Tab-separated table of C-alpha atoms in Angstrom:
chain	number	residue	atom	x	y	z
C	8	MET	CA	13.799	73.890	-38.174
C	9	ASN	CA	14.691	75.528	-40.985
C	10	THR	CA	12.866	79.288	-41.295
C	11	LEU	CA	13.172	79.742	-44.839
C	12	ILE	CA	10.162	77.257	-45.411
C	13	LEU	CA	8.193	80.198	-43.496
C	14	GLN	CA	8.846	82.436	-46.240
C	15	LYS	CA	5.826	83.873	-48.412
C	16	GLU	CA	6.546	82.113	-51.591
C	17	VAL	CA	7.233	78.949	-50.135
C	18	GLN	CA	4.060	78.953	-47.971
C	19	ASP	CA	2.137	79.542	-51.118
C	20	PHE	CA	4.133	76.769	-52.959
C	21	ILE	CA	2.734	74.516	-50.322
C	22	ASN	CA	-0.351	75.468	-50.050
C	23	GLN	CA	-0.591	75.383	-54.221
C	24	ASN	CA	0.761	71.395	-53.984
C	25	GLU	CA	-0.950	70.679	-50.842
C	26	SER	CA	-2.648	67.470	-52.521
C	27	GLU	CA	0.166	66.396	-54.551
C	28	SER	CA	2.021	63.117	-53.922
C	29	SER	CA	4.844	64.084	-51.015
C	30	ALA	CA	6.986	60.937	-52.488
C	31	LYS	CA	6.955	62.302	-55.618
C	32	LEU	CA	7.620	65.495	-54.741
C	33	ALA	CA	10.810	64.282	-52.418
C	34	LEU	CA	12.358	63.283	-56.043
C	35	LYS	CA	12.053	66.671	-57.723
C	36	LYS	CA	14.428	69.365	-57.655
C	37	SER	CA	13.256	72.362	-55.003
C	38	PRO	CA	12.973	75.038	-56.620
C	39	PHE	CA	14.212	77.059	-53.633
C	40	GLU	CA	17.418	78.036	-52.437
C	41	GLY	CA	18.469	76.690	-49.258
C	42	ILE	CA	15.519	74.518	-48.965
C	43	THR	CA	15.573	70.586	-50.311
C	44	SER	CA	12.872	68.885	-51.845
C	45	SER	CA	12.908	66.630	-49.036
C	46	GLU	CA	11.929	69.315	-46.705
C	47	LEU	CA	9.361	70.607	-48.969
C	48	ALA	CA	7.650	66.806	-49.304
C	49	THR	CA	8.217	66.684	-45.196
C	50	GLN	CA	5.728	70.254	-44.886
C	51	ILE	CA	3.081	68.851	-47.550
C	52	ASP	CA	2.728	65.684	-46.122
C	53	GLY	CA	2.408	67.099	-42.538
C	54	ARG	CA	-0.041	69.176	-44.042
C	55	GLN	CA	-2.133	66.056	-45.664
C	56	ARG	CA	-1.666	63.952	-41.911
C	57	CYS	CA	-2.966	67.178	-40.055
C	58	ARG	CA	-6.143	67.853	-42.227
C	59	LYS	CA	-7.646	64.167	-41.086
C	60	LYS	CA	-5.835	64.114	-37.444
C	61	ILE	CA	-5.705	67.477	-36.225
C	62	PRO	CA	-7.066	70.052	-38.970
C	63	LEU	CA	-6.889	72.732	-36.482
C	64	TRP	CA	-2.897	73.033	-37.373
C	65	ALA	CA	-3.758	72.440	-41.379
C	66	GLU	CA	-6.236	75.043	-41.267
C	67	THR	CA	-3.846	77.364	-39.772
C	68	ALA	CA	-1.555	79.438	-41.609
C	69	ASN	CA	2.375	79.266	-41.428
C	70	ILE	CA	2.520	76.244	-39.888
C	71	TYR	CA	5.466	74.289	-39.065
C	72	TYR	CA	5.157	70.254	-39.256
C	73	PRO	CA	7.844	67.801	-38.173
C	74	ASP	CA	8.771	64.659	-39.211
C	75	LYS	CA	5.993	62.256	-39.791
C	76	LEU	CA	7.127	60.082	-36.944
C	77	ASN	CA	6.191	62.951	-34.586
C	78	LEU	CA	2.942	63.078	-36.434
C	79	GLU	CA	2.001	59.724	-36.006
C	80	GLN	CA	2.704	59.810	-32.107
C	81	CYS	CA	0.936	62.682	-31.259
C	82	SER	CA	-3.057	62.935	-30.225
C	83	SER	CA	-5.734	63.332	-32.216
C	84	GLU	CA	-7.160	66.537	-31.974
C	85	LYS	CA	-10.398	65.260	-30.736
C	86	THR	CA	-9.008	62.667	-28.395
C	87	ALA	CA	-6.901	65.979	-26.821
C	88	ILE	CA	-9.720	68.292	-26.841
C	89	PHE	CA	-11.623	65.291	-24.509
C	90	LYS	CA	-8.759	64.538	-22.194
C	91	ALA	CA	-8.618	68.412	-21.864
C	92	THR	CA	-12.177	68.303	-20.314
C	93	LEU	CA	-10.427	66.264	-17.164
C	94	ILE	CA	-8.125	69.149	-15.607
C	95	PRO	CA	-9.869	71.692	-13.513
C	96	GLU	CA	-9.132	75.565	-14.593
C	97	ASN	CA	-6.719	77.764	-13.392
C	98	VAL	CA	-4.148	74.691	-12.896
C	99	THR	CA	-0.664	74.733	-13.646
C	100	LEU	CA	0.395	71.121	-15.675
C	101	ILE	CA	3.446	70.352	-16.723
C	102	ASP	CA	4.132	67.823	-19.763
C	103	ILE	CA	7.230	66.138	-19.683
C	104	THR	CA	7.235	64.420	-22.796
C	105	SER	CA	5.289	66.879	-25.002
C	106	GLY	CA	6.429	65.775	-28.657
C	107	PHE	CA	4.677	67.844	-30.932
C	108	GLY	CA	2.626	69.494	-28.102
C	109	ILE	CA	-1.314	68.737	-29.206
C	110	ASP	CA	-2.442	67.982	-26.068
C	111	ASP	CA	-0.837	70.664	-24.396
C	112	PHE	CA	-2.141	73.187	-26.768
C	113	TYR	CA	-5.692	72.169	-25.427
C	114	PHE	CA	-4.735	71.801	-22.178
C	115	SER	CA	-3.583	75.545	-22.194
C	116	LYS	CA	-7.208	76.216	-23.042
C	117	ARG	CA	-8.496	75.557	-19.590
C	118	ALA	CA	-5.034	75.719	-17.386
C	119	LYS	CA	-3.441	78.803	-15.911
C	120	LYS	CA	-0.059	77.548	-17.563
C	121	VAL	CA	1.071	74.968	-19.276
C	122	ILE	CA	5.067	73.870	-19.499
C	123	SER	CA	5.330	71.841	-21.778
C	124	CYS	CA	9.033	70.012	-21.957
C	125	GLU	CA	10.407	68.387	-25.311
C	126	ILE	CA	14.142	66.689	-25.139
C	127	ASN	CA	14.368	67.387	-28.952
C	128	PRO	CA	15.587	70.673	-29.117
C	129	GLN	CA	14.168	70.280	-32.789
C	130	LEU	CA	10.782	69.290	-31.898
C	131	ALA	CA	10.669	71.992	-29.064
C	132	LEU	CA	11.621	75.061	-31.359
C	133	ILE	CA	8.605	73.688	-33.608
C	134	SER	CA	6.327	73.324	-31.021
C	135	GLN	CA	7.388	76.673	-29.757
C	136	TYR	CA	6.507	78.524	-32.876
C	137	ASN	CA	3.479	76.801	-33.710
C	138	ALA	CA	2.004	77.973	-30.179
C	139	LYS	CA	2.647	81.311	-31.125
C	140	GLN	CA	0.913	80.987	-34.266
C	141	LEU	CA	-2.119	79.267	-32.573
C	142	GLN	CA	-2.013	82.302	-30.162
C	143	ALA	CA	-1.608	79.758	-27.078
C	144	LYS	CA	0.188	82.186	-24.551
C	145	ASN	CA	0.113	80.618	-21.643
C	146	ILE	CA	2.370	77.545	-23.282
C	147	GLU	CA	6.092	77.523	-22.176
C	148	VAL	CA	8.183	75.105	-24.209
C	149	ILE	CA	11.581	73.876	-22.525
C	150	ALA	CA	14.010	72.303	-24.662
C	151	SER	CA	14.649	69.813	-21.879
C	152	ASP	CA	14.446	66.212	-20.275
C	153	GLY	CA	10.994	66.819	-18.614
C	154	VAL	CA	11.965	64.512	-15.245
C	155	ASP	CA	15.280	66.585	-14.899
C	156	TYR	CA	12.934	69.967	-15.039
C	157	ILE	CA	10.725	68.844	-12.084
C	158	ALA	CA	13.976	67.659	-10.011
C	159	LYS	CA	15.786	71.100	-10.700
C	160	ASN	CA	12.739	73.472	-10.167
C	161	LYS	CA	11.829	72.283	-6.471
C	162	ASP	CA	9.752	75.423	-5.634
C	163	LEU	CA	7.481	75.153	-8.627
C	164	ASN	CA	3.530	74.629	-7.731
C	165	ILE	CA	2.526	71.883	-9.869
C	166	GLY	CA	-1.034	70.583	-10.147
C	167	TYR	CA	-0.880	68.548	-12.797
C	168	ILE	CA	2.097	66.072	-14.178
C	169	TYR	CA	1.110	64.879	-18.092
C	170	ILE	CA	3.332	61.883	-19.372
C	171	ASP	CA	3.372	59.870	-22.587
C	172	PRO	CA	6.019	57.493	-21.889
C	173	SER	CA	7.771	56.105	-25.026
C	174	ARG	CA	6.862	52.030	-25.340
C	175	ARG	CA	9.997	51.851	-27.850
C	176	VAL	CA	13.022	51.302	-25.971
C	177	ALA	CA	15.984	50.763	-27.692
C	178	GLN	CA	14.178	49.965	-31.313
C	179	GLN	CA	12.024	47.235	-29.332
C	180	LYS	CA	8.166	47.445	-28.577
C	181	VAL	CA	7.551	47.242	-24.763
C	182	PHE	CA	4.442	46.194	-22.687
C	183	MET	CA	4.955	47.062	-18.858
C	184	LEU	CA	5.129	50.491	-17.957
C	185	SER	CA	7.807	49.903	-15.680
C	186	ASP	CA	9.797	49.452	-19.216
C	187	CYS	CA	8.764	52.479	-20.916
C	188	GLU	CA	10.962	55.485	-20.977
C	189	PRO	CA	10.636	57.112	-18.717
C	190	ASN	CA	9.759	54.815	-15.981
C	191	ILE	CA	6.560	56.346	-14.771
C	192	VAL	CA	6.353	53.276	-12.432
C	193	SER	CA	9.786	54.269	-10.617
C	194	LEU	CA	8.933	58.168	-10.529
C	195	GLN	CA	5.439	57.930	-9.425
C	196	GLU	CA	5.741	58.429	-5.607
C	197	ASN	CA	8.110	61.179	-6.138
C	198	PHE	CA	5.735	62.961	-8.633
C	199	LEU	CA	3.149	62.315	-6.712
C	200	GLN	CA	4.808	64.644	-3.884
C	201	ARG	CA	5.200	67.569	-6.154
C	202	ALA	CA	1.744	67.302	-7.607
C	203	ALA	CA	-2.164	66.596	-6.842
C	204	HIS	CA	-2.553	64.317	-9.689
C	205	ILE	CA	-0.589	62.525	-12.728
C	206	MET	CA	-2.215	61.552	-15.772
C	207	ILE	CA	-0.562	59.330	-17.908
C	208	LYS	CA	-1.558	58.311	-21.678
C	209	VAL	CA	-0.647	54.923	-22.888
C	210	ALA	CA	-1.192	52.927	-25.999
C	211	PRO	CA	-4.374	50.804	-26.045
C	212	LEU	CA	-2.235	47.647	-26.120
C	213	LEU	CA	-1.253	48.314	-22.890
C	214	ASP	CA	-2.986	45.712	-20.672
C	215	ILE	CA	-5.082	48.217	-17.904
C	216	THR	CA	-4.522	45.172	-14.999
C	217	ALA	CA	-1.137	44.641	-15.600
C	218	ALA	CA	-0.656	48.576	-15.154
C	219	LEU	CA	-3.129	48.801	-12.104
C	220	SER	CA	-0.232	46.178	-10.376
C	221	GLU	CA	2.658	48.229	-10.968
C	222	LEU	CA	1.001	51.908	-10.464
C	223	ASN	CA	-0.277	53.140	-6.970
C	224	HIS	CA	-3.349	55.638	-6.190
C	225	VAL	CA	-4.730	55.408	-9.791
C	226	LYS	CA	-8.685	56.935	-9.027
C	227	GLN	CA	-9.598	56.949	-12.819
C	228	ILE	CA	-8.881	55.052	-16.069
C	229	TYR	CA	-10.424	56.320	-19.426
C	230	VAL	CA	-10.373	53.796	-22.387
C	231	ILE	CA	-10.696	56.452	-25.565
C	232	SER	CA	-11.767	54.971	-28.898
C	233	LEU	CA	-12.476	57.335	-31.883
C	234	GLN	CA	-14.540	56.056	-34.710
C	235	ASN	CA	-14.464	52.656	-33.199
C	236	ASP	CA	-10.333	52.390	-32.933
C	237	CYS	CA	-9.232	52.426	-29.607
C	238	LYS	CA	-6.552	55.257	-29.526
C	239	GLU	CA	-5.195	55.186	-25.654
C	240	LEU	CA	-5.401	54.826	-22.548
C	241	LEU	CA	-5.521	57.261	-19.925
C	242	PHE	CA	-4.238	56.775	-16.269
C	243	ILE	CA	-4.936	59.232	-13.898
C	244	GLN	CA	-3.368	58.922	-10.206
C	245	GLU	CA	-4.592	61.281	-7.146
C	246	ARG	CA	-2.088	61.633	-4.108
C	247	ASP	CA	-3.253	59.639	-1.699
C	248	PHE	CA	-5.988	58.127	-2.872
C	249	SER	CA	-6.872	54.249	-2.124
C	250	GLY	CA	-9.763	52.003	-3.295
C	251	GLN	CA	-11.460	50.964	-6.929
C	252	PRO	CA	-10.753	52.816	-9.407
C	253	GLU	CA	-13.530	54.121	-12.092
C	254	ILE	CA	-13.200	52.789	-15.622
C	255	THR	CA	-14.871	55.170	-17.947
C	256	ALA	CA	-14.972	53.866	-21.616
C	257	VAL	CA	-15.050	56.970	-23.673
C	258	ARG	CA	-16.600	56.530	-27.713
C	259	ILE	CA	-15.873	59.631	-29.885
C	260	PHE	CA	-17.468	59.213	-32.874
C	261	GLY	CA	-18.663	62.123	-35.445
C	262	ASP	CA	-19.315	65.041	-33.394
C	263	LYS	CA	-20.958	63.219	-30.360
C	264	THR	CA	-19.145	61.861	-27.052
C	265	GLN	CA	-20.632	58.902	-25.008
C	266	GLN	CA	-19.472	57.590	-21.894
C	267	PHE	CA	-20.129	54.180	-20.038
C	268	ILE	CA	-18.433	53.999	-16.025
C	269	PHE	CA	-18.100	51.154	-14.072
C	270	THR	CA	-15.557	49.595	-12.085
C	271	GLN	CA	-13.700	45.966	-12.083
C	272	GLU	CA	-15.150	44.969	-9.152
C	273	GLU	CA	-18.774	46.000	-10.091
C	274	GLU	CA	-17.977	43.562	-13.455
C	275	THR	CA	-16.931	40.850	-11.516
C	276	GLU	CA	-20.205	41.041	-9.194
C	277	LYS	CA	-22.449	41.273	-12.431
C	278	VAL	CA	-24.569	37.998	-13.403
C	279	THR	CA	-25.069	37.716	-17.089
C	280	SER	CA	-28.065	36.589	-18.953
C	281	PHE	CA	-28.265	34.614	-22.200
C	282	SER	CA	-30.858	34.289	-24.678
C	283	ALA	CA	-31.720	33.777	-28.403
C	284	PRO	CA	-31.169	36.974	-30.850
C	285	LEU	CA	-34.278	39.081	-29.801
C	286	ARG	CA	-35.408	42.640	-32.167
C	287	TYR	CA	-31.891	44.086	-31.836
C	288	LEU	CA	-29.005	43.372	-31.713
C	289	TYR	CA	-25.979	45.376	-30.292
C	290	GLU	CA	-21.938	45.422	-31.276
C	291	PRO	CA	-20.100	47.167	-28.389
C	292	ASP	CA	-17.944	49.790	-29.310
C	293	VAL	CA	-13.739	49.055	-28.948
C	294	CYS	CA	-13.688	51.078	-26.076
C	295	LEU	CA	-15.857	49.021	-23.885
C	296	THR	CA	-14.313	45.445	-24.980
C	297	LYS	CA	-10.767	47.033	-24.043
C	298	ALA	CA	-12.127	48.712	-21.044
C	299	GLY	CA	-13.491	44.768	-19.961
C	300	ALA	CA	-17.013	45.958	-19.335
C	301	PHE	CA	-18.595	42.904	-21.354
C	302	LYS	CA	-21.080	42.197	-18.132
C	303	SER	CA	-21.977	45.501	-16.478
C	304	ILE	CA	-23.795	46.619	-20.027
C	305	THR	CA	-25.988	43.981	-19.807
C	306	LYS	CA	-27.612	45.657	-16.570
C	307	ALA	CA	-27.094	49.077	-17.624
C	308	PHE	CA	-29.185	48.582	-21.001
C	309	ASP	CA	-30.658	45.762	-20.116
C	310	LEU	CA	-29.768	43.497	-22.829
C	311	LYS	CA	-29.023	39.501	-23.086
C	312	LYS	CA	-25.763	38.137	-24.367
C	313	LEU	CA	-25.606	35.982	-27.180
C	314	HIS	CA	-23.127	33.413	-25.640
C	315	GLN	CA	-20.566	33.890	-22.793
C	316	HIS	CA	-17.863	34.099	-25.909
C	317	THR	CA	-19.882	35.895	-28.075
C	318	HIS	CA	-19.821	39.316	-27.606
C	319	LEU	CA	-22.652	40.544	-29.186
C	320	TYR	CA	-25.904	41.319	-27.274
C	321	SER	CA	-29.390	41.788	-27.958
C	322	SER	CA	-33.195	43.338	-26.812
C	323	GLU	CA	-36.507	43.606	-27.671
C	324	ILE	CA	-36.561	47.124	-26.860
C	325	TYR	CA	-34.190	49.811	-28.979
C	326	GLN	CA	-31.685	51.221	-26.322
C	327	GLU	CA	-30.425	54.356	-28.659
C	328	ASP	CA	-27.677	55.209	-25.782
C	329	PHE	CA	-25.764	52.197	-26.479
C	330	LEU	CA	-21.914	52.557	-27.019
C	331	GLY	CA	-21.665	50.857	-30.746
C	332	LYS	CA	-23.547	49.830	-33.190
C	333	ILE	CA	-27.072	48.345	-33.521
C	334	TYR	CA	-28.867	46.888	-35.561
C	335	GLU	CA	-32.373	45.824	-35.923
C	336	ILE	CA	-32.510	41.802	-36.918
C	337	ILE	CA	-34.197	40.629	-39.872
C	338	GLU	CA	-34.107	36.911	-39.309
C	339	VAL	CA	-31.954	34.273	-37.592
C	340	ILE	CA	-30.779	31.048	-39.692
C	341	PRO	CA	-28.908	28.028	-38.476
C	342	PHE	CA	-25.980	27.835	-39.901
C	343	SER	CA	-26.931	24.388	-41.293
C	344	ILE	CA	-29.347	25.795	-43.214
C	345	PHE	CA	-27.429	28.430	-44.684
C	346	LYS	CA	-24.455	26.493	-45.930
C	347	LYS	CA	-26.943	24.404	-47.877
C	348	SER	CA	-28.488	27.873	-49.562
C	349	LYS	CA	-27.337	28.056	-53.394
C	350	GLU	CA	-28.372	31.633	-53.125
C	351	LYS	CA	-25.601	34.338	-54.018
C	352	LEU	CA	-25.479	37.005	-50.744
C	353	ARG	CA	-24.798	40.453	-50.914
C	354	THR	CA	-24.281	41.373	-47.432
C	355	ASN	CA	-21.507	42.948	-44.902
C	356	ALA	CA	-20.268	39.532	-43.351
C	357	VAL	CA	-18.659	39.112	-39.854
C	358	ALA	CA	-17.741	36.108	-38.048
C	359	ARG	CA	-17.932	36.062	-34.330
C	360	ASN	CA	-16.898	33.484	-32.077
C	361	PHE	CA	-17.503	31.487	-34.930
C	362	PRO	CA	-15.177	28.020	-36.171
C	363	LEU	CA	-14.388	29.614	-39.447
C	364	LYS	CA	-12.653	33.214	-40.200
C	365	THR	CA	-14.356	35.874	-41.856
C	366	GLU	CA	-12.575	35.775	-45.198
C	367	VAL	CA	-13.008	31.735	-45.148
C	368	LEU	CA	-16.590	32.437	-45.430
C	369	LYS	CA	-16.601	34.973	-48.103
C	370	LYS	CA	-14.530	32.700	-50.013
C	371	LYS	CA	-16.236	29.662	-49.715
C	372	PHE	CA	-19.585	31.043	-49.769
C	373	LYS	CA	-19.145	33.506	-52.318
C	374	ILE	CA	-20.604	36.395	-50.144
C	375	MET	CA	-20.073	39.597	-52.003
C	376	ASP	CA	-19.395	43.096	-50.048
C	377	GLY	CA	-21.696	45.531	-50.063
C	378	GLY	CA	-25.309	46.836	-49.493
C	379	GLU	CA	-27.507	47.704	-46.522
C	380	LEU	CA	-27.483	43.739	-45.117
C	381	HIS	CA	-25.360	43.080	-42.222
C	382	SER	CA	-25.090	39.272	-41.379
C	383	PHE	CA	-23.230	37.409	-37.984
C	384	PHE	CA	-22.026	34.268	-38.136
C	385	THR	CA	-21.719	33.522	-34.492
C	386	THR	CA	-22.700	31.424	-31.920
C	387	ASP	CA	-26.164	31.456	-29.990
C	388	HIS	CA	-26.668	30.735	-26.010
C	389	THR	CA	-27.245	27.024	-26.604
C	390	GLY	CA	-23.961	26.687	-28.695
C	391	GLU	CA	-25.477	26.114	-31.874
C	392	LEU	CA	-23.825	27.892	-35.271
C	393	ILE	CA	-26.390	30.705	-36.419
C	394	VAL	CA	-26.430	33.430	-39.221
C	395	ILE	CA	-27.903	36.794	-38.284
C	396	HIS	CA	-29.177	39.016	-40.826
C	397	ALA	CA	-29.939	42.764	-39.967
C	398	THR	CA	-29.556	45.942	-41.287
C	399	ARG	CA	-27.867	48.958	-39.099
C	400	LYS	CA	-30.163	51.543	-37.147
């Protein structure tokens, strides 16, 4: 951490050049002694990234930004705000892999104390400095391995242990929790002796069923999406809990948050009804599909599915609380008739459970992108290929 960057004239330069290309600035000579052009570029790039991902940091004066990899790996502001609602007030939480500390800042809004462990001493220094700038007085940043810190502080009264294990080991991506660092699978029983709850944040590529085969005492699973992009999975373990965990699909879009709760057992027991497209068409948010709520939503929202392998649903009655995009159907055309048409079509076309991919369809039938029309090339409950033209509700 180069503290010269915090000088007023340097901060003024960063503010004045915030919209400039950081790549181009990195190639120019630095106007400040003791500060490289690369360091200036890192600060400007960091501010630009934070504007979109964690705007509070970009809006707060004199924030120090880390390398872009740390910003790419940190939580977004909106997902961090949601996660903070899952802990009780006045608890002591220890984050053993804190990184840039976004989650810890929002945990500190509810927790009595947050102990933020970061093994990278430079990143820990940056997080500690930024916590002061953000007036987060109940965060204690420790430049240490979080696992070692817990082992050495046996008298520490911990309510929650939070962990975001690294999915990249020896430059290779791993897909099982037991292969991540630190290995939460081998640590879980020890951790549950120290804290009543463990919260594990993992990437959405992780298979939920595979994770449940490795983890004990999982009480809740959250599948969190932001603007229809699945951002993370969150597993919450509770000491001595046994039974079916609740799965909550969380859809964050704009300033709204929707949740749908079910269990894998309920999903297995549900019977799906199929039908031809009705008045309204429903496209599930990615949080629902990743969570595996393919049948549960049919009962909850009184929907009919188009086909077993077509994850599109319909109804005669408008279900405004559905987690996903809702369309009003204009017409349904057999694909055999559509492909004979010579009319040029401007629409937002997409293929779902269809033998041709979206880009192939667009090219073959000269479909132009844009407009208010949405066209779904799909398969109905009888196995017939159809085209559904609809508009967004």
